mmCIF file of C-alpha atoms in Angstrom:
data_model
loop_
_atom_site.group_PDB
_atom_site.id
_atom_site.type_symbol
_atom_site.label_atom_id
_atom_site.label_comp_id
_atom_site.label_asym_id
_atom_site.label_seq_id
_atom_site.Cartn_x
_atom_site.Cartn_y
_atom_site.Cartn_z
ATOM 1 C CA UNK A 1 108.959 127.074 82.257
ATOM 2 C CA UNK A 2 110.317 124.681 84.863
ATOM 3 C CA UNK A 3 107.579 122.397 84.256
ATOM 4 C CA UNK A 4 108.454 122.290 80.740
ATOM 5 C CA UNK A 5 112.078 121.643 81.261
ATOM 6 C CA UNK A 6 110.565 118.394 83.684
ATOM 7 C CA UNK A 7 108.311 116.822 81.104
ATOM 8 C CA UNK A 8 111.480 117.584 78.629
ATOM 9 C CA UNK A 9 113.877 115.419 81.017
ATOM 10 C CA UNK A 10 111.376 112.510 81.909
ATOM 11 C CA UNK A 11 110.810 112.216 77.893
ATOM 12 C CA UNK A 12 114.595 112.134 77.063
ATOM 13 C CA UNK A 13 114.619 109.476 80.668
ATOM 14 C CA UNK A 14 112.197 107.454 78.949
ATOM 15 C CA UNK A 15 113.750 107.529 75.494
ATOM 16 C CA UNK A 16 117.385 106.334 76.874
ATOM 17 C CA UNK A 17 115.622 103.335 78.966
ATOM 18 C CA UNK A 18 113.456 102.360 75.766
ATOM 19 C CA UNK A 19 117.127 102.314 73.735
ATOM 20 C CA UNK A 20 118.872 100.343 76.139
ATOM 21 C CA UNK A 21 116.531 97.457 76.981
ATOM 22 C CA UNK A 22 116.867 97.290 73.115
ATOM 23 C CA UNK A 23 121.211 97.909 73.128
ATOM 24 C CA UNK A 24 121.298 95.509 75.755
ATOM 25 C CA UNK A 25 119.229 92.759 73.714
ATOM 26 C CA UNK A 26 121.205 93.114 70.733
ATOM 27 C CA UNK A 27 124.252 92.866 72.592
ATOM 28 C CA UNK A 28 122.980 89.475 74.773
ATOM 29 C CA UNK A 29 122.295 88.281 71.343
ATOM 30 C CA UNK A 30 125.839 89.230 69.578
ATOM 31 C CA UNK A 31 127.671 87.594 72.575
ATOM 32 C CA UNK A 32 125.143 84.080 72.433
ATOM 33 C CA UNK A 33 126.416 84.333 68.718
ATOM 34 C CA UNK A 34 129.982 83.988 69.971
ATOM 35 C CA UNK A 35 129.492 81.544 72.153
ATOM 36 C CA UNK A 36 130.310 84.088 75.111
ATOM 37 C CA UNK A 37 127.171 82.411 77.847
ATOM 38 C CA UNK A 38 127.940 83.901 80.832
ATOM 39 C CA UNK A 39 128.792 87.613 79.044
ATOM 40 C CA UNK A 40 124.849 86.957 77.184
ATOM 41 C CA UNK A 41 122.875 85.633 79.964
ATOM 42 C CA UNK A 42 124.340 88.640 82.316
ATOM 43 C CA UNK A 43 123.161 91.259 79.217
ATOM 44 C CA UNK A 44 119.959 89.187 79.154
ATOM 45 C CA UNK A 45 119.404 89.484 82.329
ATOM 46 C CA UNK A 46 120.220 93.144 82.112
ATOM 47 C CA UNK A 47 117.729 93.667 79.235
ATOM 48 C CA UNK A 48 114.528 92.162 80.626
ATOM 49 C CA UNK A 49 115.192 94.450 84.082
ATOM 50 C CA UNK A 50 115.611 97.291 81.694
ATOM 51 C CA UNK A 51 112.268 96.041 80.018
ATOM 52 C CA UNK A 52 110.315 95.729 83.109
ATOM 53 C CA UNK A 53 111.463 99.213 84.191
ATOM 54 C CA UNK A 54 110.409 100.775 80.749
ATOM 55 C CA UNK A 55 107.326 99.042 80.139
ATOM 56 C CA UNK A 56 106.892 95.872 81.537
ATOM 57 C CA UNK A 57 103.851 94.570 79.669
ATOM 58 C CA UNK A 58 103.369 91.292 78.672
ATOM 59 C CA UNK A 59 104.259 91.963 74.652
ATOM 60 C CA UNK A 60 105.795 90.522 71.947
ATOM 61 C CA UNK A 61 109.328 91.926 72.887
ATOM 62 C CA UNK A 62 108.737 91.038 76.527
ATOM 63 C CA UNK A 63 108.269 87.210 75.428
ATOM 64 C CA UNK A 64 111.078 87.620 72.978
ATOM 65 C CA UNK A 65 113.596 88.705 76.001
ATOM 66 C CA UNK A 66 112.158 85.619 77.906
ATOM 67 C CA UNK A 67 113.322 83.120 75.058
ATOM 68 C CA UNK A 68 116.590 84.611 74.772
ATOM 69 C CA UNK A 69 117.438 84.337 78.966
ATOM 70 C CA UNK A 70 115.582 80.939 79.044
ATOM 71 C CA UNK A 71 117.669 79.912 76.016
ATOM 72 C CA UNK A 72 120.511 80.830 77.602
ATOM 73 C CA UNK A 73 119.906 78.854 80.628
ATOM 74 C CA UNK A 74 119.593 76.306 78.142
ATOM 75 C CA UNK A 75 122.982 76.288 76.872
ATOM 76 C CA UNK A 76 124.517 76.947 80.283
ATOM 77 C CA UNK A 77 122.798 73.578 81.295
ATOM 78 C CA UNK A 78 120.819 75.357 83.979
ATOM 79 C CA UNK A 79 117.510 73.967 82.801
ATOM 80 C CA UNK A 80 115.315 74.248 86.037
ATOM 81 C CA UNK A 81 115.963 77.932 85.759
ATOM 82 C CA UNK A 82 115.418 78.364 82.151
ATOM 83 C CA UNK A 83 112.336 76.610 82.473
ATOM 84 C CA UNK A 84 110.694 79.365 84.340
ATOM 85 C CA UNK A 85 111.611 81.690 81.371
ATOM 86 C CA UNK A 86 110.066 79.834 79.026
ATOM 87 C CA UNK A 87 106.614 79.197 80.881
ATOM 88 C CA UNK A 88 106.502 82.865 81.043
ATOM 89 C CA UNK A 89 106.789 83.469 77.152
ATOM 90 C CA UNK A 90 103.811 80.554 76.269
ATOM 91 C CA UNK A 91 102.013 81.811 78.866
ATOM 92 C CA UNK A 92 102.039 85.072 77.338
ATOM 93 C CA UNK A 93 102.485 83.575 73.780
ATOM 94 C CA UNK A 94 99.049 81.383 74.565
ATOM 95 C CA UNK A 95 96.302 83.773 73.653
ATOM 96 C CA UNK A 96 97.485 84.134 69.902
ATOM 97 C CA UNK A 97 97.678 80.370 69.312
ATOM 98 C CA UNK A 98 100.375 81.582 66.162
ATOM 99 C CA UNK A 99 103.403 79.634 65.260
ATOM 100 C CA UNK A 100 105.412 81.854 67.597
ATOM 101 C CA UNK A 101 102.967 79.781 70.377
ATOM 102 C CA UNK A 102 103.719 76.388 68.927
ATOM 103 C CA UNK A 103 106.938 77.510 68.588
ATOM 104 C CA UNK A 104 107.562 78.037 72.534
ATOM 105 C CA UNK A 105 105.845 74.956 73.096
ATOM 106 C CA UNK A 106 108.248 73.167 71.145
ATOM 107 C CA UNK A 107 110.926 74.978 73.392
ATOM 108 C CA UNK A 108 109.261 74.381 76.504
ATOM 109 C CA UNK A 109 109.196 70.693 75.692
ATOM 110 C CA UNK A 110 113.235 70.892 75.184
ATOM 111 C CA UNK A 111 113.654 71.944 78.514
ATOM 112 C CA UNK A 112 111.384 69.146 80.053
ATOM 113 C CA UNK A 113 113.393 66.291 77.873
ATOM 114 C CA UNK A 114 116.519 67.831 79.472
ATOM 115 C CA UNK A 115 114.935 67.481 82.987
ATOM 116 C CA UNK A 116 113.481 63.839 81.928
ATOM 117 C CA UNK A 117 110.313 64.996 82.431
ATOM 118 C CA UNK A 118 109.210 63.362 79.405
ATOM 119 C CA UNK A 119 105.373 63.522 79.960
ATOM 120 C CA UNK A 120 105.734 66.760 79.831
ATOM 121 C CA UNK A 121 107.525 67.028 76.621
ATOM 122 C CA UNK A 122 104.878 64.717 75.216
ATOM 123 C CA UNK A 123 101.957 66.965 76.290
ATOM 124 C CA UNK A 124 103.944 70.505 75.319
ATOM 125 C CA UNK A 125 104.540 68.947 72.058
ATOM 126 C CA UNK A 126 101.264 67.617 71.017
ATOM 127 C CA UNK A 127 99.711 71.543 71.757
ATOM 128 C CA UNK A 128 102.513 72.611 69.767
ATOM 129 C CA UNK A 129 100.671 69.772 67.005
ATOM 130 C CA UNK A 130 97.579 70.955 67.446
ATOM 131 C CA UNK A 131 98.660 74.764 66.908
ATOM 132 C CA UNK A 132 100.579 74.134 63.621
ATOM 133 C CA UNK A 133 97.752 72.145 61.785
ATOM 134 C CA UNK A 134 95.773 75.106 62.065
ATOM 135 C CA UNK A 135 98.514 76.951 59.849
ATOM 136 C CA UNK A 136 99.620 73.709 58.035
ATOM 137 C CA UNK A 137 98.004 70.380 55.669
ATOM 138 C CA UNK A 138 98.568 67.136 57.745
ATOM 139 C CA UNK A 139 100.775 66.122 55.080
ATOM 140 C CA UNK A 140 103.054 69.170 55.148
ATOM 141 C CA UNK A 141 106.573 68.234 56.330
ATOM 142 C CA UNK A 142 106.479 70.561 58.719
ATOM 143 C CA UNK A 143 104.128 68.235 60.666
ATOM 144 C CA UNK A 144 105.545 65.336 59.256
ATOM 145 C CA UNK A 145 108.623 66.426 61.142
ATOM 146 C CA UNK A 146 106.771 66.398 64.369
ATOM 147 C CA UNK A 147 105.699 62.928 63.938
#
């Protein structure tokens, strides 16, 4: 019976951690929303410990918690920091080679025109290039954009 009423209270531990990596995310994303950066990047920050505690893999939420803190770092102007958050989600992102890939290439390459590192930006945009024409025409605007 007492081992029962353990695996009962490590499955309810579990099911509170799991609900507030995902509380805290919403809430990181509701204060970004209202311009509150400091309030969102500490919930972000929050969230991806609560992440790593629960689970931890490298998954589709995990790289979607790194965009949010490295986009943060973004708008706070803290670049050098948010960079690091971003190499972690293409890294991750880099095996699918999906528009969610070219997508955080096209981030990454934000960050390095913010920190004039410009040959960077080239390179992280022209993977994000070659990524999208496997999903687009060459004469599809969404490439013509990224002219």
């Amino acid at each position: 019976m007492r081992c029962w009423l353990y695996i009962i209270l490590i499955l309810t531990s579990v099911s509170v951690q799991a609900q507030n990596w995902r509380e805290l995310f919403a809430s990181a994303q509701a204060a970004y929303e209202q311009e509150k950066i400091e309030e969102s990047l500490t919930l972000s920050k929050q969230c991806l410990e609560a992440y790593k505690a629960e689970d931890g893999s490298a998954s589709e939420n995990y790289a979607s918690i790194l965009r949010l803190v490295g986009n943060l770092h973004f708008s706070a102007e803290a670049y050098t920091d948010g960079l690091v958050f971003i190499q972690q989600e293409v890294s991750i992102r880099e095996s699918k080679k999906d528009i969610n890939y070219a997508s955080a290439l096209e981030n990454e390459a934000q960050f390095f025109t913010a920190l004039s590192k410009y040959e960077n930006a080239i390179a992280a945009l022209h993977k994000a290039r070659l990524v999208l024409e496997l999903f687009y025409q060459a004469d599809d605007p969404v490439l013509l954009l990224n002219d």
